[in-house]
Backbone as a ProteinNet text record, in pm:
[ID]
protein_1_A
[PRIMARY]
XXXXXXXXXXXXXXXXXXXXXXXXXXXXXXXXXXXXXXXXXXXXXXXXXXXXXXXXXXXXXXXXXXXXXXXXXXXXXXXXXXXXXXXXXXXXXXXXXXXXXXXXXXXXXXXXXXXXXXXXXXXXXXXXXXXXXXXXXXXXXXXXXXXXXXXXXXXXXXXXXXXXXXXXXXXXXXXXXXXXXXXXXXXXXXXXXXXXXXXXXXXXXXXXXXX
[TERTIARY]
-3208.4	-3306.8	-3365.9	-3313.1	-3356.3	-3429.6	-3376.1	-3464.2	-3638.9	-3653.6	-3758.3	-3793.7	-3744.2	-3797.4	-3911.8	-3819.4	-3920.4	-4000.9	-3984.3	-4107.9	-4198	-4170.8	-4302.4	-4344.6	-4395.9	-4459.3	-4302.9	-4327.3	-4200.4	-4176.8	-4057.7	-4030.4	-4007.4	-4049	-4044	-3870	-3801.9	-3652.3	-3626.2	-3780.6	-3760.4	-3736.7	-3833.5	-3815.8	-3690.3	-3626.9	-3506.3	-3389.2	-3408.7	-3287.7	-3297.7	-3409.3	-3396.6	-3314	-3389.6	-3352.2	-3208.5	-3146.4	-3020.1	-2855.8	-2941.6	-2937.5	-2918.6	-2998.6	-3038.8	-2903.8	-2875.8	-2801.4	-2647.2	-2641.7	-2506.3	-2420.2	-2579.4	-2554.6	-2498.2	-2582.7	-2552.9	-2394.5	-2325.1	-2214.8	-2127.8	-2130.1	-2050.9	-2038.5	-2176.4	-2143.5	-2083.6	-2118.2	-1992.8	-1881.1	-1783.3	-1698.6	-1611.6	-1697.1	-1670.3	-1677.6	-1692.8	-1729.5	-1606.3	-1611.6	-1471	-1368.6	-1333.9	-1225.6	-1179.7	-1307.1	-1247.1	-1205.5	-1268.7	-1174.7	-1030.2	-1001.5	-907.2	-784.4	-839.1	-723	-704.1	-790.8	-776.3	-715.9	-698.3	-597.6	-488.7	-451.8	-346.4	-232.6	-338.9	-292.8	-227.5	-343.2	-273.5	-160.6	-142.2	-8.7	58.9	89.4	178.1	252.6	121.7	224.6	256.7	215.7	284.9	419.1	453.8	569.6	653.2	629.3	688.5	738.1	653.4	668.2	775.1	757.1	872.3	1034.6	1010.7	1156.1	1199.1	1095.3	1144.8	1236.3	1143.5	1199.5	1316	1323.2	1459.4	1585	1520.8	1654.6	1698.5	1606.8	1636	1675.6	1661.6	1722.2	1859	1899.9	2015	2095.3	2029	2147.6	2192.7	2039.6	2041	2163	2218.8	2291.6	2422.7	2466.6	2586.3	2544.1	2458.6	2436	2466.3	2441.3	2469.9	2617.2	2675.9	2802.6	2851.9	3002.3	3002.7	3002.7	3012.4	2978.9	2875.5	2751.2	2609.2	2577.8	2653.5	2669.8	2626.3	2768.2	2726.4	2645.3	2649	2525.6	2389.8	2340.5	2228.9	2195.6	2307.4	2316	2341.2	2385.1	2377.7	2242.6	2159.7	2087.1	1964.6	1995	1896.1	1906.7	2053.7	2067.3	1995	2028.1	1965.3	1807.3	1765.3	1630.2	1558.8	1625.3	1610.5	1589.1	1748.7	1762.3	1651.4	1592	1515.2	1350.2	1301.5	1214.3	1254.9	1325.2	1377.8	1366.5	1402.4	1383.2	1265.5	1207	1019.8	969.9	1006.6	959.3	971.1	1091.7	1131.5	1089.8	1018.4	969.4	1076.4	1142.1	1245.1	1216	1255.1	1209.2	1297.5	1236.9	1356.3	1470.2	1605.3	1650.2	1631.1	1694	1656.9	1732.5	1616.8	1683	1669.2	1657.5	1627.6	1520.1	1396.2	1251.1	1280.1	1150.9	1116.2	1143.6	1070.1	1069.8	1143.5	1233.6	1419.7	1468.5	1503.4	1551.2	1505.4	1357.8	1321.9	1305.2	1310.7	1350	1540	1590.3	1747.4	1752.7	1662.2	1672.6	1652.8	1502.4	1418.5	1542.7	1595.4	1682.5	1826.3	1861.5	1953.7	1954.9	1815.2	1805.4	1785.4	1686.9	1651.8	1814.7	1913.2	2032.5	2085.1	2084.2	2155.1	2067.3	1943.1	1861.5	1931.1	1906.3	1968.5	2058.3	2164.5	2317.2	2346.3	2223.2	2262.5	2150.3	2068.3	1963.6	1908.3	1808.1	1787.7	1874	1989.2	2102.9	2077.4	2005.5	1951.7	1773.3	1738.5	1560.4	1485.7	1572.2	1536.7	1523.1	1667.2	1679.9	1613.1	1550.6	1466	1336.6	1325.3	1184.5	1157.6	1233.7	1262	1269.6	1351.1	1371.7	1225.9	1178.7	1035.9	952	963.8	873.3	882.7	961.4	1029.9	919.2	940.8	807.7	711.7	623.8	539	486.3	588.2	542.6	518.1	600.2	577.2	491.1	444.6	284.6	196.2	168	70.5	75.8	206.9	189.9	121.8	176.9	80.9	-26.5	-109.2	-216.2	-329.1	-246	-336.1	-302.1	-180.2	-198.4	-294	-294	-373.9	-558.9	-560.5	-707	-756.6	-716.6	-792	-844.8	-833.5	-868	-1015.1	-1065.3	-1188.4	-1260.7	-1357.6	-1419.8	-1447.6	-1430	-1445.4	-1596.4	-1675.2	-1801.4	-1862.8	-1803.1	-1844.8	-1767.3	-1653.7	-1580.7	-1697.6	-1731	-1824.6	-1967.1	-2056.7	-2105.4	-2106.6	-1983.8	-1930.9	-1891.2	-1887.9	-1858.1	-2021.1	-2064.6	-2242.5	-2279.9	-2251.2	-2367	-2266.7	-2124.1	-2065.3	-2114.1	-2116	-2169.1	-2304.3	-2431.7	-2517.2	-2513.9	-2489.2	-2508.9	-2465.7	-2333.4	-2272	-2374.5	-2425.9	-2479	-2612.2	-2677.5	-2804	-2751.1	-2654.1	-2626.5	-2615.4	-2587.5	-2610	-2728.4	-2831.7	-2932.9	-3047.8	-2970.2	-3046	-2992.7	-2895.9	-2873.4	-2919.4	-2958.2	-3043.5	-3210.6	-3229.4	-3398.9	-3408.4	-3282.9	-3297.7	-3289.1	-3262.1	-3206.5	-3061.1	-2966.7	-2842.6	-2748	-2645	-2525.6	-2413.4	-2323.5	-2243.4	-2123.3	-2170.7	-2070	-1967.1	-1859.3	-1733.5	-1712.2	-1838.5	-1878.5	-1872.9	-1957	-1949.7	-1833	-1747.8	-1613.2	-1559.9	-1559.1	-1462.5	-1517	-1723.2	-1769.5	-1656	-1654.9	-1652.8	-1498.8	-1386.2	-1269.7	-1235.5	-1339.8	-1305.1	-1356.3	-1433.9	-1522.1	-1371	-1326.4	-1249.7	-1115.7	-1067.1	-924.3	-930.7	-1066.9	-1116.9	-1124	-1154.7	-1153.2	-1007	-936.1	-803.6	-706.1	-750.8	-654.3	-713.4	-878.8	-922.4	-826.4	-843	-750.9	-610.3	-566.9	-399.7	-380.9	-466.2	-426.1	-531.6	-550.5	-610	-536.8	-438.1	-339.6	-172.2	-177.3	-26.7	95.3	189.7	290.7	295.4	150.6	101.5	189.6	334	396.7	524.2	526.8	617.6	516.8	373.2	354.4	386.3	557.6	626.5	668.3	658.7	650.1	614	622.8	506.5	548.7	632.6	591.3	643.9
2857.5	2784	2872.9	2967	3032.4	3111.5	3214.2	3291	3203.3	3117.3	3029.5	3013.7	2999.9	2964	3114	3202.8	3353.6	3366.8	3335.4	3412.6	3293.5	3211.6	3070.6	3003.3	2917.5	2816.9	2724.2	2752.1	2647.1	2525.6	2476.6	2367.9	2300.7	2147	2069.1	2008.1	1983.5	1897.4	1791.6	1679.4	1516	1510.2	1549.7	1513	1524	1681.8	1718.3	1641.5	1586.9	1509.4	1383.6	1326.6	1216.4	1202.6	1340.7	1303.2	1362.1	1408.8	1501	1333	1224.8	1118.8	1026.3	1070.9	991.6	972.1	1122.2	1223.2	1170.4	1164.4	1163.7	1002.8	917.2	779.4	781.3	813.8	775.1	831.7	1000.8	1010	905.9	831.7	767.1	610.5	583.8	434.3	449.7	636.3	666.7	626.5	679.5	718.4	593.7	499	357.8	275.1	293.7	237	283.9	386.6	490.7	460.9	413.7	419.2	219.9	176.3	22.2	52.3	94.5	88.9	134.4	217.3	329.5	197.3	128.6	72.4	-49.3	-116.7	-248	-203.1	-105.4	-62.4	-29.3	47.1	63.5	-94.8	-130.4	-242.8	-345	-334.6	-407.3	-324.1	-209.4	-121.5	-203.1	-185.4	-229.5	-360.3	-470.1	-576.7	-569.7	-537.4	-546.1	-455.3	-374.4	-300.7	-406	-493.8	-605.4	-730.6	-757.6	-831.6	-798.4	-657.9	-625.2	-604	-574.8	-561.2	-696.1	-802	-963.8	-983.8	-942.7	-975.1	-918.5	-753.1	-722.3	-814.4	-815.3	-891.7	-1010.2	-1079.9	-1260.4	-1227.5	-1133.7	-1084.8	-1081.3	-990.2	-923.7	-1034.3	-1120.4	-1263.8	-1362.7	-1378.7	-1468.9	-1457.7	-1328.9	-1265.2	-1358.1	-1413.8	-1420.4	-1571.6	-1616.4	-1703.2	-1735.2	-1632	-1532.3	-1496.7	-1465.2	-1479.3	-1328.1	-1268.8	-1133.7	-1073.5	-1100.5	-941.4	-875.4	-987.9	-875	-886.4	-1002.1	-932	-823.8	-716.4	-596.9	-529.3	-520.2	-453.3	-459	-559.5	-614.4	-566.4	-564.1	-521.9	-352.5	-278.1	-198.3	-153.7	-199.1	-135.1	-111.3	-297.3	-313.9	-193.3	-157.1	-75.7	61.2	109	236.5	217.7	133	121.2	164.8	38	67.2	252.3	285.3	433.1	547.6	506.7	590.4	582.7	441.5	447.4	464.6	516.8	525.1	686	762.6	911.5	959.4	847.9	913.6	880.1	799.1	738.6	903	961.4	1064.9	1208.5	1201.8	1307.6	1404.1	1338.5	1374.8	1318.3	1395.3	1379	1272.2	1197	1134.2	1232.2	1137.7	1172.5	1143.6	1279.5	1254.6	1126	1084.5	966.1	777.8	841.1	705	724.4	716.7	666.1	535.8	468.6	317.2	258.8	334	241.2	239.1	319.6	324	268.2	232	174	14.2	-29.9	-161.6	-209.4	-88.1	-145.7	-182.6	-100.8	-106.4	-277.4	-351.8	-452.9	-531.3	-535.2	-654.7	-676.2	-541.3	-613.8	-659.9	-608.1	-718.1	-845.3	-863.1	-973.1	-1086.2	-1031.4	-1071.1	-1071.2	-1015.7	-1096.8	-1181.8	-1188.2	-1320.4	-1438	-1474.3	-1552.2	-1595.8	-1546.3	-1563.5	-1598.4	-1534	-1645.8	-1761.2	-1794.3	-1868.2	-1933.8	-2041.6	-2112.9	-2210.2	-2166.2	-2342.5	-2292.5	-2239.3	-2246.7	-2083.4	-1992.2	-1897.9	-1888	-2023	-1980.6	-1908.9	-1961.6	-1905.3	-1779.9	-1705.8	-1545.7	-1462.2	-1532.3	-1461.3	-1462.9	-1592.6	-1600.5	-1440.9	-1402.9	-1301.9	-1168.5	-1176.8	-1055.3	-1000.8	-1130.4	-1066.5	-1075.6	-1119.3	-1066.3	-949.2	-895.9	-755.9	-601.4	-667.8	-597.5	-581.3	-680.4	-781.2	-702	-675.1	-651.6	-506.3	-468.1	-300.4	-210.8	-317.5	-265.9	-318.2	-407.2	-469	-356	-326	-172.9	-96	-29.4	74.3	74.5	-40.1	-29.2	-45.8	-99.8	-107.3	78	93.8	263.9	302	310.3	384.1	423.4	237	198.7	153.4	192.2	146.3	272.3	390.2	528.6	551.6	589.1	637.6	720.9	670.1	806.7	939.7	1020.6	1170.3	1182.3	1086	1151.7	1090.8	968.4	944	1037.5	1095.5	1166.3	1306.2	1317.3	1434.4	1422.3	1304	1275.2	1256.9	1241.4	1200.7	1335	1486	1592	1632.1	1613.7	1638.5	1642.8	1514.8	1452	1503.4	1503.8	1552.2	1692	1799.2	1945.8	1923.3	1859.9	1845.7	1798.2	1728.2	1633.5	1717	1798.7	1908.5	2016.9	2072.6	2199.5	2147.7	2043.6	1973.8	1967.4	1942.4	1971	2069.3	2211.7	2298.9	2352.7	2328.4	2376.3	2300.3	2165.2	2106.5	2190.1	2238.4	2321.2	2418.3	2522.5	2596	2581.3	2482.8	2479.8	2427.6	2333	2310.8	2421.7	2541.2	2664.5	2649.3	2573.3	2568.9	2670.4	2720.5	2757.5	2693	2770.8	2696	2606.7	2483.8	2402.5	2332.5	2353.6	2284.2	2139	2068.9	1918.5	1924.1	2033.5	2090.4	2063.6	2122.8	2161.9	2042.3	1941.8	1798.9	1709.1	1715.4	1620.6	1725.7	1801.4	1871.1	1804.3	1842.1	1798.2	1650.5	1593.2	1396.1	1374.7	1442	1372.3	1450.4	1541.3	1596.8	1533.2	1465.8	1394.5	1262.3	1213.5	1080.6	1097.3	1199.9	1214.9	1244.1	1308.2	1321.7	1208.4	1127.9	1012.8	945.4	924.4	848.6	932.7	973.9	1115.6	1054.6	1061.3	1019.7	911	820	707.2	664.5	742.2	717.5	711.8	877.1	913.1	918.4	814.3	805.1	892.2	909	976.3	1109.1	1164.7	1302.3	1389.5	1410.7	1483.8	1536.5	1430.5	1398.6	1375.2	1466.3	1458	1442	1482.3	1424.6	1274.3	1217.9	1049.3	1018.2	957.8	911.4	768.1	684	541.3	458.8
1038.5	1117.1	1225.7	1311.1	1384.8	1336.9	1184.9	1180.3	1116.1	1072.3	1033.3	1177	1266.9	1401.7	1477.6	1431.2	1418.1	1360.8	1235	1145.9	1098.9	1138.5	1114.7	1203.8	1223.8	1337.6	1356.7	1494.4	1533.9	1439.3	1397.2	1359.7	1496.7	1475	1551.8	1588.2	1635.3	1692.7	1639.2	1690.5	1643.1	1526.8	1420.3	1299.7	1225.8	1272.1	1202.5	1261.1	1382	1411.7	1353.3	1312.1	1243.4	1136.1	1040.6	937.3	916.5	988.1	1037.1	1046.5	1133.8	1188.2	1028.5	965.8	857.9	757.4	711.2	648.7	689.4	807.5	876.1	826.7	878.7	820.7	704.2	638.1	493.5	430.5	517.4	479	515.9	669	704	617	598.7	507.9	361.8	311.7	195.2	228.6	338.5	359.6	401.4	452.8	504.8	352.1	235.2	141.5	20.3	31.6	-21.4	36.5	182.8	227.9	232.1	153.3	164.8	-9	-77.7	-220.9	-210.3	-135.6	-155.4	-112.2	7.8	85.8	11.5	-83.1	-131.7	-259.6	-305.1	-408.6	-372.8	-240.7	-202.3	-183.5	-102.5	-51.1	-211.5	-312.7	-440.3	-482.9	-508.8	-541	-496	-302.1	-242.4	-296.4	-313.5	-357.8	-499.5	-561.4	-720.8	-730.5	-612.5	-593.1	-548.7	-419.6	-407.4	-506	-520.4	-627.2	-777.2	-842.9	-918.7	-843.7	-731.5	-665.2	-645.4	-608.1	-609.3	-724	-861.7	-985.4	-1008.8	-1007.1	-1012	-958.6	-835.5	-748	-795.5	-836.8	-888.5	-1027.5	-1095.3	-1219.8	-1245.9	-1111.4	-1127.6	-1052.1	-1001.6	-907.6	-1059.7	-1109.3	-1260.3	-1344.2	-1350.5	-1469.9	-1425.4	-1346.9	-1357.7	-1474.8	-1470	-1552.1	-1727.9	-1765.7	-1900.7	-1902.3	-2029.4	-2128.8	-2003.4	-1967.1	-1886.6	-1998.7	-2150.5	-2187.5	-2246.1	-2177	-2139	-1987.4	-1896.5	-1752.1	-1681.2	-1713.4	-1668.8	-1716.6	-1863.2	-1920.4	-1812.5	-1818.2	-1794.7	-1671.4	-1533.1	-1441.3	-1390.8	-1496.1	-1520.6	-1554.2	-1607.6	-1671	-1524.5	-1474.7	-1339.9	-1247.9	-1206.3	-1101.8	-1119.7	-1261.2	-1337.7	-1313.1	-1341.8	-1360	-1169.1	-1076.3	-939	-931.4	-912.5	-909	-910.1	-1041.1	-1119.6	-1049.3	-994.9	-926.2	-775.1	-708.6	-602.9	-558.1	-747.8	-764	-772.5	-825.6	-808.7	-708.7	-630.9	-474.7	-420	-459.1	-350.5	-404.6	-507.6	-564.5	-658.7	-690.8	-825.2	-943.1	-1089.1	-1209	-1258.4	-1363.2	-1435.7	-1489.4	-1521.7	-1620.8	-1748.2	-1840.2	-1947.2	-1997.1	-2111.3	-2151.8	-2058.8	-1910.7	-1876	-1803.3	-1835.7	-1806.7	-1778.7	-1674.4	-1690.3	-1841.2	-1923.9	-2039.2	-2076.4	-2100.6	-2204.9	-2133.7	-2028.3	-1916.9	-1982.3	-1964.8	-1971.6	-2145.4	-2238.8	-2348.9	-2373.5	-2281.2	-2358.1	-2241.6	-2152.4	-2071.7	-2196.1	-2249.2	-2316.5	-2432.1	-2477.7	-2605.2	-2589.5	-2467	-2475.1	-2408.2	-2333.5	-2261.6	-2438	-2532.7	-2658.1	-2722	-2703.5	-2746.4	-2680.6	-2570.8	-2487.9	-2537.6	-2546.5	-2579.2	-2716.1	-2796.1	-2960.2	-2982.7	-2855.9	-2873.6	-2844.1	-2656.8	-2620.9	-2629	-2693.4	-2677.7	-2618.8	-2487.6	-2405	-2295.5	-2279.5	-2178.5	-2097.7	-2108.5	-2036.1	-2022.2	-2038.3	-2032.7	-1900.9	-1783	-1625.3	-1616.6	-1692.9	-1666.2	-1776.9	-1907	-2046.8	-1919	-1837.8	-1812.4	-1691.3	-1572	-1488.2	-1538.8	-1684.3	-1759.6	-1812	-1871	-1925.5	-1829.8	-1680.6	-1598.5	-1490.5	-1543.5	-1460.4	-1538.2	-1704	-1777.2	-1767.3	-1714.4	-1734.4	-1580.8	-1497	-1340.2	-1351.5	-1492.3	-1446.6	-1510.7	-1599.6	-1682.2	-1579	-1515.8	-1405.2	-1308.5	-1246.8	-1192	-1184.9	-1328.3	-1411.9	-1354.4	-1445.6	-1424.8	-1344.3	-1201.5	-1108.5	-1020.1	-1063.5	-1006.8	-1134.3	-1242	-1313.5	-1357.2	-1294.7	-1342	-1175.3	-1071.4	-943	-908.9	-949	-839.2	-865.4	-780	-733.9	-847.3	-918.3	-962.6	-964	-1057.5	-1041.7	-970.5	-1063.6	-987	-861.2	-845.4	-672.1	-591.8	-646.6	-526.9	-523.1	-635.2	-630.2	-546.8	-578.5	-490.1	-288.4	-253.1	-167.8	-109.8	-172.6	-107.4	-111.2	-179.3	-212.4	-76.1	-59.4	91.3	178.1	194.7	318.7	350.9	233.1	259.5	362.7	238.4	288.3	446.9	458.1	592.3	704.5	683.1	763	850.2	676.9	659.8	751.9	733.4	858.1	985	1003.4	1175.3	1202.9	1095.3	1176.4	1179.6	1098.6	1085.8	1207.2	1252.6	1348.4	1498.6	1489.1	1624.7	1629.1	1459.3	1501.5	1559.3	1472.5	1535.3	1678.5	1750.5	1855.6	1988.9	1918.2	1974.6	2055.8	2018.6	2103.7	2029.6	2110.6	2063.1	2022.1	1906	1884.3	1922.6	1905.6	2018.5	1950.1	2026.3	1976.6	1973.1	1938.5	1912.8	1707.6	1708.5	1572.9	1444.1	1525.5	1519	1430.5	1601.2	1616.7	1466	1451	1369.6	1244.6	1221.3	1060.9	1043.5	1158.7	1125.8	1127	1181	1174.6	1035.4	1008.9	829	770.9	786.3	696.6	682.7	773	813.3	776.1	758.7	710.7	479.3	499.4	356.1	272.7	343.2	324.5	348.1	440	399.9	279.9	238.3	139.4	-19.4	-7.5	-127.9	-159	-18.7	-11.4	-69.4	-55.1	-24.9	-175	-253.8	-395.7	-500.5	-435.2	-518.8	-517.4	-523.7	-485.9	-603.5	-558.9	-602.6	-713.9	-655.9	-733.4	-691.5	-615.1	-596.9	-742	-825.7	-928	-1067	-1091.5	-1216.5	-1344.1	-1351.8	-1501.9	-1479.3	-1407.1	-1396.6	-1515	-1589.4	-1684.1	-1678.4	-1626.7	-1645	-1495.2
[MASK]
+++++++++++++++++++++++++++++++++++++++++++++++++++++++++++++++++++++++++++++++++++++++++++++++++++++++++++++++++++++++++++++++++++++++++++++++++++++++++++++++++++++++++++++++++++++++++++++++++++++++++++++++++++

């Protein structure tokens, strides 16, 4: 901007702060728009996490209901299952062999034998068992199918560059030096985008997760 300020007819201030003004807007109502998806998915994670730990728990109280020698099984299998999301909470891999799903298939079939033996006389705990499943595909897929688009996120660095790269070009034509206002705007858009990120992608620390 300065050197255009040399070698051409002055650029004018007003205009470029407008549209500088303009620019800025429009990142912030991104960013205000990005950061309400991000949190109303988070926020749904949150409870469908709740909600399966409800189930576990009323699961594993249910069992005493059922014959003891699928009891422990059953309870066994609950605690394993807990464990295992407790290890990816903390950024540890499964073990082999017990994933969510081996975990919630070796549940469904023997919850599917207690049923078969006992008919009518365990319907409460078939009903908890199959909604412990039921909670952890709903999971899934609200971690899987809520995140942000590749290409709005792409868009959304588009206009942040842009919008940046205009404030400084509006300090050059205004002829000021570089001021540590600069600075503060670049690192608040940037600390604002990084929580939208965080808070998109949950538990990217443990990529072999798979369920």
């Amino acid at each position: 901007a300065r050197q255009r300020q040399q070698q051409r007819e002055r650029e004018k201030e007003a205009p470029v702060g407008a549209m500088v003004g303009a620019t800025l807007g429009l990142l912030a109502f991104l960013l205000a728009f990005t950061f309400g998806i991000a949190a109303d998915a988070f926020h749904a994670r949150k409870v469908a996490l709740v909600q399966e730990a409800n189930a576990i728990r009323v699961t594993y109280l249910l069992a005493n209901t059922i014959p003891e020698a699928y009891r422990s099984e059953i309870r066994t299998i609950l605690r394993e299952y807990a464990d295992e999301r407790l290890r990816w909470a903390n950024g540890q891999p499964n073990r082999p062999g017990a994933s969510a799903n081996d975990l919630l298939d070796r549940l469904g079939k023997a919850a599917t034998t207690v049923g078969a033996q006992n008919p009518g006389e365990v319907d409460v705990f078939l009903g908890y068992a199959g909604r412990i499943v039921e909670l952890q595909q709903e999971r899934l897929m609200v971690r899987e199918r809520s995140r942000i688009p590749g290409a709005y996120w792409a868009v959304l660095y588009i206009v942040a560059i842009l919008a940046l790269a205009a404030v400084g070009y509006h300090g050059g034509v205004a002829g000021t030096g570089r001021s540590p206002v600069m600075l503060a705007v670049a690192i608040a858009f940037s600390a604002v985008i990084m929580v939208i990120a965080d808070l998109d992608r949950p538990g990217r620390q443990c990529p072999d997760f798979v369920s």
